[in-house]
Amino acid sequence: MKILLLGGGGREHAFAWKLSQSKHCTKLYIAPGNPGTAQHGENVPIDPENNAAVADFVEKKGIEMVVVGPEAPLVNGVWNYLRRYPSTSHVAVIGPSMQGAKLEGSKAYAKKFMKDFKIPTAGYREFFATKSTLALNFLRKKATLPIVLKADGLAAGKGVVICQERDEAVAEMAEMLDGKFGTASRKVVVEEFLSGIEFSVFVLTDGDSYQILPVAKDYKRIGEGDTGPNTGGMGAVSPPPFVDEVMMKKVEERIVKPTIAGLKKRNIEYQGFIFIGLIKVGDEPFVIEYNVRMGDPETEVVLPRLKNDLMELFMAVRDRRLSEVKIEVDDRAATTIILASGGYPGDYPKGKPITGLDKVEGSIAFHAGTKAIDGQLVTSGGRVMAVTSLGKNFREALAVSNKNAALVEFEGKYFRGDIGFDL
Ligand code: AMP
Ligand code: GLY
């Protein structure tokens, strides 16, 4: 089968690595990919957010399946675009329709969905820029602290602010409604603060049935001890030891099943991944957010533990026979450590030569933000590489990732040496 994978980060390198192992994958293109994905397929310089360019390529090359890595093409309606034209309408897309992608593309939509289908989540209210006085008065007089403010739309992972003080919340809300995150914050969701430990559950659905993939925990803060600003994720562990079978049963019954049933009830076309960000409050799971794709760097620990042929899962999704499949998981633990550019998640330099990859032993170094210039590998993003290892338990896996993280070199390299510190 000829496959087109959209995206060009660490998640997509992990997808390319896994897909290329399948006997069903005869040709793999990655748009735009990175030097890591180029080891497993052919990179093509196409903007994944340009639906017309994607459709054109699909038609010209006879692509049979499009696997969508990031959320932007989904929110942008790549599914709907390909469906619309006879020349591409038969192509399978792993990723939901634009309507399904609203679960990630609009926080207010996701909260309403959860409320309608009685899925446990923090209490909330939504406010509009056109009625800012209402919003500010609510925060001044009624809100309980701490309080969580979320820009409704996509804001590159920066649209959530947790406020400890009333004045801070009022000021933040005023800025958001005034367009701090552009149109994404013309609507703001105000949410009750939940206290607990977070984990992520990944579900693959064909629209009727579903399969649950290995669970993971992501480390979002830049600093050791979970301090400093949020990032896309600085490392991940799978499985997180605190998520036991009892917890997973609760997640499946109270969250996964009603989510799938809700999508069906709303007639939403959804064949792809649902990433459920959860928080364990006491012994109960609550949904923090939905994403309509796999996580990054969580994919870099989930796929290495998945023993199934990924193409067989995707073909089962396409044919709506996912219920017949059995997920097989490697018992070992997986960890990944992100090597980041100095300055990230703020401004950071690019184009720094990367060396030492040849010294890496016992880990897979997934490329996240790298580029090849005249045969020299250089940095080209905030998150540069994800160093993944497997081990008998997460501590053993981490020891290997840490050792190899130290061997890869580039100017300004930063990584958290404390991934898993809280487990
Ligand atoms: P989100 O983009 O919705 O995942 O939010 C980003 C991060 O903010 C989450 O990973 C949590 O750490 C935190 N967060 C979001 N919502 C809440 C909440 N209701 N209570 C506590 N923390 C939250
Ligand atoms: N690592 C979190 C995310 O992919 O959104």
Short mmCIF file of C-alpha atoms and ligand atoms in Angstrom, two decimals:
data_model
loop_
_atom_site.label_atom_id
_atom_site.label_comp_id
_atom_site.label_asym_id
_atom_site.label_seq_id
_atom_site.Cartn_x
_atom_site.Cartn_y
_atom_site.Cartn_z
CA MET A 1 0.00 0.00 0.00
CA LYS A 2 1.17 3.53 -0.76
CA ILE A 3 0.97 5.74 2.29
CA LEU A 4 1.31 9.46 2.85
CA LEU A 5 2.18 10.53 6.40
CA LEU A 6 1.59 14.20 7.26
CA GLY A 7 3.88 16.01 9.68
CA GLY A 8 7.54 16.39 10.43
CA GLY A 9 8.28 16.02 14.14
CA GLY A 10 9.32 13.31 16.58
CA ARG A 11 5.85 11.78 16.49
CA GLU A 12 6.07 11.43 12.73
CA HIS A 13 9.54 9.90 12.89
CA ALA A 14 8.12 7.30 15.29
CA PHE A 15 5.18 6.69 12.93
CA ALA A 16 7.49 6.36 9.91
CA TRP A 17 9.75 3.99 11.85
CA LYS A 18 6.78 1.80 12.81
CA LEU A 19 4.93 1.95 9.47
CA SER A 20 8.02 1.05 7.48
CA GLN A 21 8.26 -2.21 9.44
CA SER A 22 4.94 -3.37 7.97
CA LYS A 23 4.77 -5.70 5.01
CA HIS A 24 1.67 -3.79 3.92
CA CYS A 25 3.65 -0.60 3.46
CA THR A 26 5.12 -0.72 -0.03
CA LYS A 27 5.85 2.98 -0.33
CA LEU A 28 5.91 5.64 2.38
CA TYR A 29 5.95 9.37 1.68
CA ILE A 30 6.23 11.93 4.48
CA ALA A 31 5.14 15.55 4.04
CA PRO A 32 7.28 17.37 4.92
CA GLY A 33 9.12 14.87 7.18
CA ASN A 34 12.61 15.39 8.63
CA PRO A 35 16.01 13.67 8.31
CA GLY A 36 14.75 10.96 10.68
CA THR A 37 11.68 10.09 8.61
CA ALA A 38 13.91 10.07 5.51
CA GLN A 39 15.51 6.89 6.90
CA HIS A 40 12.17 5.11 6.50
CA GLY A 41 10.55 6.67 3.44
CA GLU A 42 10.65 9.56 1.01
CA ASN A 43 10.19 13.10 2.28
CA VAL A 44 8.18 15.40 0.02
CA PRO A 45 8.17 19.20 0.40
CA ILE A 46 4.43 19.64 0.81
CA ASP A 47 2.77 21.81 3.44
CA PRO A 48 0.46 19.43 5.36
CA GLU A 49 -1.91 22.33 6.01
CA ASN A 50 -2.41 22.95 2.30
CA ASN A 51 -5.36 20.68 1.52
CA ALA A 52 -5.18 21.24 -2.23
CA ALA A 53 -1.47 20.38 -2.38
CA VAL A 54 -2.04 17.24 -0.28
CA ALA A 55 -4.98 16.13 -2.49
CA ASP A 56 -3.00 16.80 -5.64
CA PHE A 57 -0.10 14.64 -4.41
CA VAL A 58 -2.47 11.86 -3.29
CA GLU A 59 -4.03 11.75 -6.74
CA LYS A 60 -0.77 11.93 -8.68
CA LYS A 61 1.00 9.21 -6.70
CA GLY A 62 -1.98 6.90 -6.23
CA ILE A 63 -1.82 7.15 -2.42
CA GLU A 64 -4.20 4.72 -0.71
CA MET A 65 -3.96 5.92 2.86
CA VAL A 66 -3.19 9.27 4.49
CA VAL A 67 -2.00 9.14 8.09
CA VAL A 68 -2.30 12.52 9.79
CA GLY A 69 0.25 13.26 12.54
CA PRO A 70 -0.54 16.77 13.83
CA GLU A 71 -3.89 18.38 14.63
CA ALA A 72 -3.70 21.39 12.31
CA PRO A 73 -4.48 19.54 9.03
CA LEU A 74 -7.43 17.84 10.76
CA VAL A 75 -8.86 21.05 12.18
CA ASN A 76 -8.24 22.46 8.70
CA GLY A 77 -10.46 19.77 7.17
CA VAL A 78 -8.06 17.57 5.21
CA TRP A 79 -10.49 14.65 5.70
CA ASN A 80 -13.41 16.61 4.27
CA TYR A 81 -11.32 17.96 1.40
CA LEU A 82 -10.20 14.50 0.26
CA ARG A 83 -13.76 13.17 0.55
CA ARG A 84 -15.16 15.94 -1.61
CA TYR A 85 -13.45 15.01 -4.89
CA PRO A 86 -14.04 11.76 -6.83
CA SER A 87 -10.31 11.39 -7.51
CA THR A 88 -9.49 11.19 -3.77
CA SER A 89 -12.78 10.25 -2.07
CA HIS A 90 -11.82 6.55 -1.87
CA VAL A 91 -8.58 7.27 0.03
CA ALA A 92 -8.52 6.14 3.67
CA VAL A 93 -7.64 8.86 6.15
CA ILE A 94 -6.38 8.01 9.64
CA GLY A 95 -7.72 11.05 11.45
CA PRO A 96 -11.19 12.48 11.98
CA SER A 97 -13.34 14.80 9.91
CA MET A 98 -13.29 18.52 10.63
CA GLN A 99 -16.37 18.04 12.84
CA GLY A 100 -14.51 15.41 14.91
CA ALA A 101 -11.40 17.60 15.09
CA LYS A 102 -13.46 20.21 16.97
CA LEU A 103 -12.90 18.10 20.07
CA GLU A 104 -9.38 19.55 20.01
CA GLY A 105 -9.98 22.68 17.95
CA SER A 106 -12.52 24.18 20.37
CA LYS A 107 -12.28 23.78 24.13
CA ALA A 108 -15.85 25.04 24.53
CA TYR A 109 -17.11 22.44 22.07
CA ALA A 110 -15.22 19.69 23.90
CA LYS A 111 -16.63 20.79 27.28
CA LYS A 112 -20.18 20.83 25.92
CA PHE A 113 -19.64 17.38 24.40
CA MET A 114 -18.47 16.04 27.76
CA LYS A 115 -21.38 17.65 29.55
CA ASP A 116 -23.90 16.25 27.06
CA PHE A 117 -22.54 12.75 27.36
CA LYS A 118 -21.91 12.90 31.12
CA ILE A 119 -18.17 12.40 30.83
CA PRO A 120 -16.35 13.43 34.04
CA THR A 121 -14.48 16.72 33.65
CA ALA A 122 -13.95 19.98 35.57
CA GLY A 123 -16.94 22.32 35.87
CA TYR A 124 -16.77 25.27 33.46
CA ARG A 125 -18.30 28.39 31.97
CA GLU A 126 -17.63 30.05 28.66
CA PHE A 127 -17.23 33.77 28.00
CA PHE A 128 -17.16 35.84 24.81
CA ALA A 129 -15.12 38.88 23.80
CA THR A 130 -18.37 40.66 22.98
CA LYS A 131 -19.41 40.36 26.64
CA SER A 132 -16.15 40.97 28.42
CA THR A 133 -17.72 42.78 31.43
CA LEU A 134 -19.60 39.61 32.31
CA ALA A 135 -16.35 37.62 32.20
CA LEU A 136 -14.37 40.11 34.30
CA ASN A 137 -17.14 40.43 36.88
CA PHE A 138 -17.36 36.67 37.20
CA LEU A 139 -13.63 36.47 37.91
CA ARG A 140 -13.72 39.45 40.30
CA LYS A 141 -16.64 38.21 42.36
CA LYS A 142 -17.56 34.60 41.84
CA ALA A 143 -14.68 32.42 40.71
CA THR A 144 -13.00 30.09 43.23
CA LEU A 145 -9.20 30.12 43.17
CA PRO A 146 -7.06 28.79 41.65
CA ILE A 147 -8.90 29.08 38.38
CA VAL A 148 -8.05 27.84 34.89
CA LEU A 149 -8.45 30.06 31.81
CA LYS A 150 -8.38 28.42 28.39
CA ALA A 151 -8.40 30.07 25.00
CA ASP A 152 -11.13 28.29 23.04
CA GLY A 153 -9.14 27.67 19.85
CA LEU A 154 -5.74 26.23 18.97
CA ALA A 155 -2.94 28.23 20.58
CA ALA A 156 0.11 26.01 20.06
CA GLY A 157 -0.15 24.60 23.58
CA LYS A 158 0.11 28.06 25.16
CA GLY A 159 -3.57 28.91 25.56
CA VAL A 160 -4.05 27.56 29.09
CA VAL A 161 -3.26 29.74 32.09
CA ILE A 162 -3.71 28.69 35.71
CA CYS A 163 -4.30 31.74 37.91
CA GLN A 164 -3.68 31.71 41.66
CA GLU A 165 -4.83 35.29 42.28
CA ARG A 166 -8.03 37.10 41.40
CA ASP A 167 -6.23 40.16 39.93
CA GLU A 168 -4.08 37.93 37.80
CA ALA A 169 -7.15 36.11 36.47
CA VAL A 170 -8.92 39.37 35.65
CA ALA A 171 -5.86 40.75 33.84
CA GLU A 172 -5.29 37.51 31.94
CA MET A 173 -8.93 37.29 30.90
CA ALA A 174 -8.88 40.90 29.66
CA GLU A 175 -5.80 40.17 27.53
CA MET A 176 -7.22 36.94 26.17
CA LEU A 177 -10.55 38.47 25.16
CA ASP A 178 -8.61 41.34 23.65
CA GLY A 179 -6.93 38.89 21.27
CA LYS A 180 -3.79 37.71 23.08
CA PHE A 181 -4.10 34.44 21.14
CA GLY A 182 -5.76 36.00 18.11
CA THR A 183 -9.20 34.63 17.25
CA ALA A 184 -8.41 31.55 19.40
CA SER A 185 -9.12 33.58 22.54
CA ARG A 186 -12.18 35.55 21.39
CA LYS A 187 -13.94 32.89 23.42
CA VAL A 188 -12.48 31.72 26.75
CA VAL A 189 -13.39 28.71 28.83
CA VAL A 190 -13.06 29.20 32.59
CA GLU A 191 -12.58 25.95 34.38
CA GLU A 192 -12.51 24.67 37.94
CA PHE A 193 -8.95 23.71 38.97
CA LEU A 194 -8.41 20.00 39.53
CA SER A 195 -5.53 18.74 41.62
CA GLY A 196 -3.94 15.37 40.87
CA ILE A 197 -1.52 13.49 38.68
CA GLU A 198 -1.94 13.52 34.88
CA PHE A 199 -1.73 10.69 32.38
CA SER A 200 -2.73 10.10 28.78
CA VAL A 201 -4.85 7.38 27.26
CA PHE A 202 -4.70 6.77 23.51
CA VAL A 203 -7.66 5.27 21.74
CA LEU A 204 -7.83 4.15 18.14
CA THR A 205 -11.36 4.05 16.74
CA ASP A 206 -12.96 3.00 13.47
CA GLY A 207 -16.11 4.92 14.33
CA ASP A 208 -17.92 1.89 15.76
CA SER A 209 -15.48 0.11 17.99
CA TYR A 210 -12.18 1.05 19.57
CA GLN A 211 -8.92 -0.27 20.92
CA ILE A 212 -6.94 1.22 23.79
CA LEU A 213 -3.21 1.62 23.21
CA PRO A 214 -0.48 1.70 25.89
CA VAL A 215 -0.95 4.44 28.51
CA ALA A 216 1.70 7.15 28.93
CA LYS A 217 2.66 10.10 31.07
CA ASP A 218 4.13 13.24 29.57
CA TYR A 219 6.34 15.84 31.34
CA LYS A 220 5.12 19.20 30.05
CA ARG A 221 7.15 21.72 32.06
CA ILE A 222 10.56 22.88 30.90
CA GLY A 223 12.24 22.69 34.30
CA GLU A 224 13.22 19.81 36.54
CA GLY A 225 10.73 19.06 39.28
CA ASP A 226 7.92 20.17 36.91
CA THR A 227 8.73 23.87 37.12
CA GLY A 228 8.74 26.73 34.65
CA PRO A 229 6.65 27.26 31.54
CA ASN A 230 4.73 24.60 29.61
CA THR A 231 6.29 23.01 26.55
CA GLY A 232 5.01 20.51 23.99
CA GLY A 233 6.46 17.84 26.30
CA MET A 234 9.99 17.20 27.57
CA GLY A 235 9.80 13.46 28.07
CA ALA A 236 7.41 10.57 28.54
CA VAL A 237 7.06 7.25 30.31
CA SER A 238 4.90 4.27 29.38
CA PRO A 239 3.27 2.76 31.32
CA PRO A 240 2.92 5.15 34.28
CA PRO A 241 2.99 2.77 37.28
CA PHE A 242 0.15 4.57 39.12
CA VAL A 243 -2.40 3.69 36.44
CA ASP A 244 -3.67 0.26 37.40
CA GLU A 245 -6.36 -2.01 35.96
CA VAL A 246 -9.06 -0.61 38.23
CA MET A 247 -8.29 2.91 37.02
CA MET A 248 -8.27 1.78 33.37
CA LYS A 249 -11.64 0.10 33.82
CA LYS A 250 -13.05 3.41 35.12
CA VAL A 251 -11.49 5.28 32.20
CA GLU A 252 -12.93 2.82 29.70
CA GLU A 253 -16.45 2.72 31.15
CA ARG A 254 -16.89 6.37 32.13
CA ILE A 255 -14.85 8.07 29.43
CA VAL A 256 -13.84 5.98 26.39
CA LYS A 257 -17.20 4.28 25.80
CA PRO A 258 -19.35 7.41 26.17
CA THR A 259 -16.90 9.36 23.96
CA ILE A 260 -17.18 6.86 21.10
CA ALA A 261 -20.94 6.58 21.58
CA GLY A 262 -21.24 10.39 21.64
CA LEU A 263 -19.38 10.77 18.36
CA LYS A 264 -21.69 8.19 16.80
CA LYS A 265 -24.81 9.83 18.19
CA ARG A 266 -23.70 13.16 16.72
CA ASN A 267 -23.03 11.45 13.34
CA ILE A 268 -19.42 12.55 13.43
CA GLU A 269 -17.09 10.69 11.07
CA TYR A 270 -14.17 9.63 13.20
CA GLN A 271 -11.62 7.04 12.16
CA GLY A 272 -8.39 7.77 13.93
CA PHE A 273 -6.76 8.46 17.25
CA ILE A 274 -8.34 10.06 20.29
CA PHE A 275 -5.82 11.23 22.85
CA ILE A 276 -7.52 11.68 26.20
CA GLY A 277 -5.59 13.86 28.64
CA LEU A 278 -6.66 12.75 32.10
CA ILE A 279 -6.10 13.73 35.68
CA LYS A 280 -6.42 11.33 38.60
CA VAL A 281 -8.14 13.14 41.45
CA GLY A 282 -8.06 10.81 44.44
CA ASP A 283 -8.95 7.56 42.71
CA GLU A 284 -11.20 9.05 40.04
CA PRO A 285 -10.31 9.97 36.46
CA PHE A 286 -11.38 13.32 34.94
CA VAL A 287 -10.81 14.53 31.39
CA ILE A 288 -8.54 17.57 31.08
CA GLU A 289 -8.63 17.68 27.30
CA TYR A 290 -9.20 15.75 24.11
CA ASN A 291 -6.70 15.74 21.27
CA VAL A 292 -7.60 14.24 17.92
CA ARG A 293 -4.18 12.79 17.19
CA MET A 294 -1.38 11.02 18.99
CA GLY A 295 0.73 12.92 21.51
CA ASP A 296 4.27 14.09 20.99
CA PRO A 297 6.49 12.83 22.69
CA GLU A 298 4.03 10.16 23.93
CA THR A 299 4.03 8.46 20.50
CA GLU A 300 7.76 7.89 20.94
CA VAL A 301 7.02 5.63 23.94
CA VAL A 302 3.66 4.18 22.86
CA LEU A 303 4.63 2.86 19.41
CA PRO A 304 7.85 1.13 20.57
CA ARG A 305 5.70 -0.88 23.02
CA LEU A 306 3.07 -1.79 20.44
CA LYS A 307 3.76 -5.24 19.02
CA ASN A 308 1.03 -5.17 16.37
CA ASP A 309 1.75 -4.32 12.77
CA LEU A 310 0.49 -0.72 12.72
CA MET A 311 -0.72 -1.04 9.13
CA GLU A 312 -2.90 -3.96 10.15
CA LEU A 313 -4.52 -1.74 12.77
CA PHE A 314 -5.01 1.07 10.26
CA MET A 315 -6.49 -1.29 7.67
CA ALA A 316 -8.89 -2.59 10.32
CA VAL A 317 -9.86 1.04 11.05
CA ARG A 318 -10.46 1.66 7.35
CA ASP A 319 -12.61 -1.48 7.02
CA ARG A 320 -14.46 -0.89 10.30
CA ARG A 321 -13.37 -4.21 11.78
CA LEU A 322 -11.18 -2.90 14.57
CA SER A 323 -13.15 -4.97 17.10
CA GLU A 324 -11.60 -8.11 15.56
CA VAL A 325 -8.07 -6.98 16.35
CA LYS A 326 -6.20 -7.76 19.53
CA ILE A 327 -3.70 -5.17 20.78
CA GLU A 328 -0.41 -6.74 21.80
CA VAL A 329 1.84 -4.78 24.11
CA ASP A 330 5.49 -5.30 25.01
CA ASP A 331 5.70 -5.83 28.79
CA ARG A 332 8.78 -3.68 29.01
CA ALA A 333 8.60 -0.01 29.96
CA ALA A 334 9.53 2.73 27.52
CA THR A 335 10.86 6.19 28.25
CA THR A 336 11.83 9.09 26.08
CA ILE A 337 13.88 12.18 26.88
CA ILE A 338 13.65 15.27 24.73
CA LEU A 339 16.82 17.12 23.78
CA ALA A 340 15.77 20.74 23.36
CA SER A 341 17.41 23.89 22.03
CA GLY A 342 18.58 26.32 24.73
CA GLY A 343 15.88 28.97 25.23
CA TYR A 344 12.92 26.73 24.34
CA PRO A 345 9.94 27.21 24.88
CA GLY A 346 10.94 30.85 24.34
CA ASP A 347 13.18 31.99 21.48
CA TYR A 348 16.03 29.71 20.55
CA PRO A 349 18.71 29.58 17.87
CA LYS A 350 18.56 27.17 14.93
CA GLY A 351 21.14 25.63 12.65
CA LYS A 352 23.42 24.23 15.39
CA PRO A 353 25.37 21.17 14.16
CA ILE A 354 24.33 17.90 15.84
CA THR A 355 27.00 15.30 16.56
CA GLY A 356 27.36 12.08 18.52
CA LEU A 357 24.36 10.21 17.11
CA ASP A 358 26.73 7.40 16.08
CA LYS A 359 27.59 6.88 19.78
CA VAL A 360 23.99 6.19 20.76
CA GLU A 361 23.60 2.57 21.82
CA GLY A 362 20.47 0.86 23.08
CA SER A 363 18.13 3.79 22.33
CA ILE A 364 16.31 5.05 19.28
CA ALA A 365 17.01 8.72 18.63
CA PHE A 366 13.84 10.01 17.00
CA HIS A 367 14.34 13.26 15.11
CA ALA A 368 11.97 16.06 16.13
CA GLY A 369 13.43 19.41 15.03
CA THR A 370 16.33 18.57 12.76
CA LYS A 371 17.35 19.45 9.24
CA ALA A 372 20.14 18.31 6.92
CA ILE A 373 22.15 21.08 5.29
CA ASP A 374 24.76 19.88 2.78
CA GLY A 375 24.90 16.54 4.55
CA GLN A 376 25.32 18.10 8.00
CA LEU A 377 22.58 17.45 10.53
CA VAL A 378 21.58 20.67 12.32
CA THR A 379 18.92 21.78 14.79
CA SER A 380 15.78 23.35 13.35
CA GLY A 381 13.28 23.37 16.20
CA GLY A 382 12.78 23.80 19.93
CA ARG A 383 12.50 20.09 20.52
CA VAL A 384 15.37 18.54 18.58
CA MET A 385 15.44 14.81 19.35
CA ALA A 386 13.55 12.26 21.44
CA VAL A 387 15.80 9.57 22.89
CA THR A 388 13.67 6.47 23.50
CA SER A 389 14.67 3.32 25.37
CA LEU A 390 12.99 0.15 26.58
CA GLY A 391 13.81 -1.54 29.87
CA LYS A 392 12.53 -4.06 32.42
CA ASN A 393 11.01 -1.12 34.26
CA PHE A 394 10.94 2.63 33.68
CA ARG A 395 14.03 3.22 35.81
CA GLU A 396 16.14 0.88 33.69
CA ALA A 397 14.80 2.43 30.51
CA LEU A 398 15.52 5.92 31.85
CA ALA A 399 19.10 5.06 32.73
CA VAL A 400 19.72 4.15 29.07
CA SER A 401 17.90 7.23 27.72
CA ASN A 402 19.82 9.48 30.11
CA LYS A 403 23.16 7.98 29.13
CA ASN A 404 22.44 8.45 25.42
CA ALA A 405 20.92 11.92 25.91
CA ALA A 406 24.34 12.97 27.22
CA LEU A 407 26.14 11.58 24.15
CA VAL A 408 24.26 13.56 21.50
CA GLU A 409 25.73 17.04 21.27
CA PHE A 410 24.73 20.43 19.93
CA GLU A 411 25.38 23.93 21.20
CA GLY A 412 22.89 24.93 23.87
CA LYS A 413 21.46 21.41 24.32
CA TYR A 414 19.08 21.13 27.24
CA PHE A 415 17.26 18.14 28.65
CA ARG A 416 15.50 17.22 31.84
CA GLY A 417 17.52 14.69 33.78
CA ASP A 418 14.60 13.99 36.11
CA ILE A 419 11.94 12.44 33.86
CA GLY A 420 9.99 9.95 36.00
CA PHE A 421 11.04 11.70 39.24
CA ASP A 422 7.49 11.61 40.60
CA LEU A 423 6.73 7.96 39.90
P1 AMP B 1 -4.77 21.56 28.16
O1 AMP B 1 -4.19 22.30 27.00
O2 AMP B 1 -6.25 21.69 28.27
O3 AMP B 1 -4.29 20.14 28.24
O4 AMP B 1 -4.11 22.20 29.45
C1 AMP B 1 -2.72 22.26 29.62
C2 AMP B 1 -2.33 21.87 31.00
O5 AMP B 1 -2.95 22.73 31.95
C3 AMP B 1 -2.78 20.47 31.39
O6 AMP B 1 -1.88 19.49 31.00
C4 AMP B 1 -2.86 20.59 32.90
O7 AMP B 1 -1.58 20.45 33.47
C5 AMP B 1 -3.32 21.99 33.11
N1 AMP B 1 -4.77 22.04 33.28
C6 AMP B 1 -5.71 22.18 32.33
N2 AMP B 1 -6.95 22.16 32.83
C7 AMP B 1 -6.81 22.00 34.16
C8 AMP B 1 -7.73 21.92 35.26
N3 AMP B 1 -9.04 22.01 35.08
N4 AMP B 1 -7.21 21.75 36.48
C9 AMP B 1 -5.89 21.68 36.69
N5 AMP B 1 -4.98 21.77 35.72
C10 AMP B 1 -5.43 21.93 34.46
N1 GLY B 2 2.58 16.01 24.59
C1 GLY B 2 1.33 16.62 24.55
C2 GLY B 2 0.73 16.76 23.23
O1 GLY B 2 1.12 16.12 22.26
O2 GLY B 2 -0.22 17.51 23.11
#
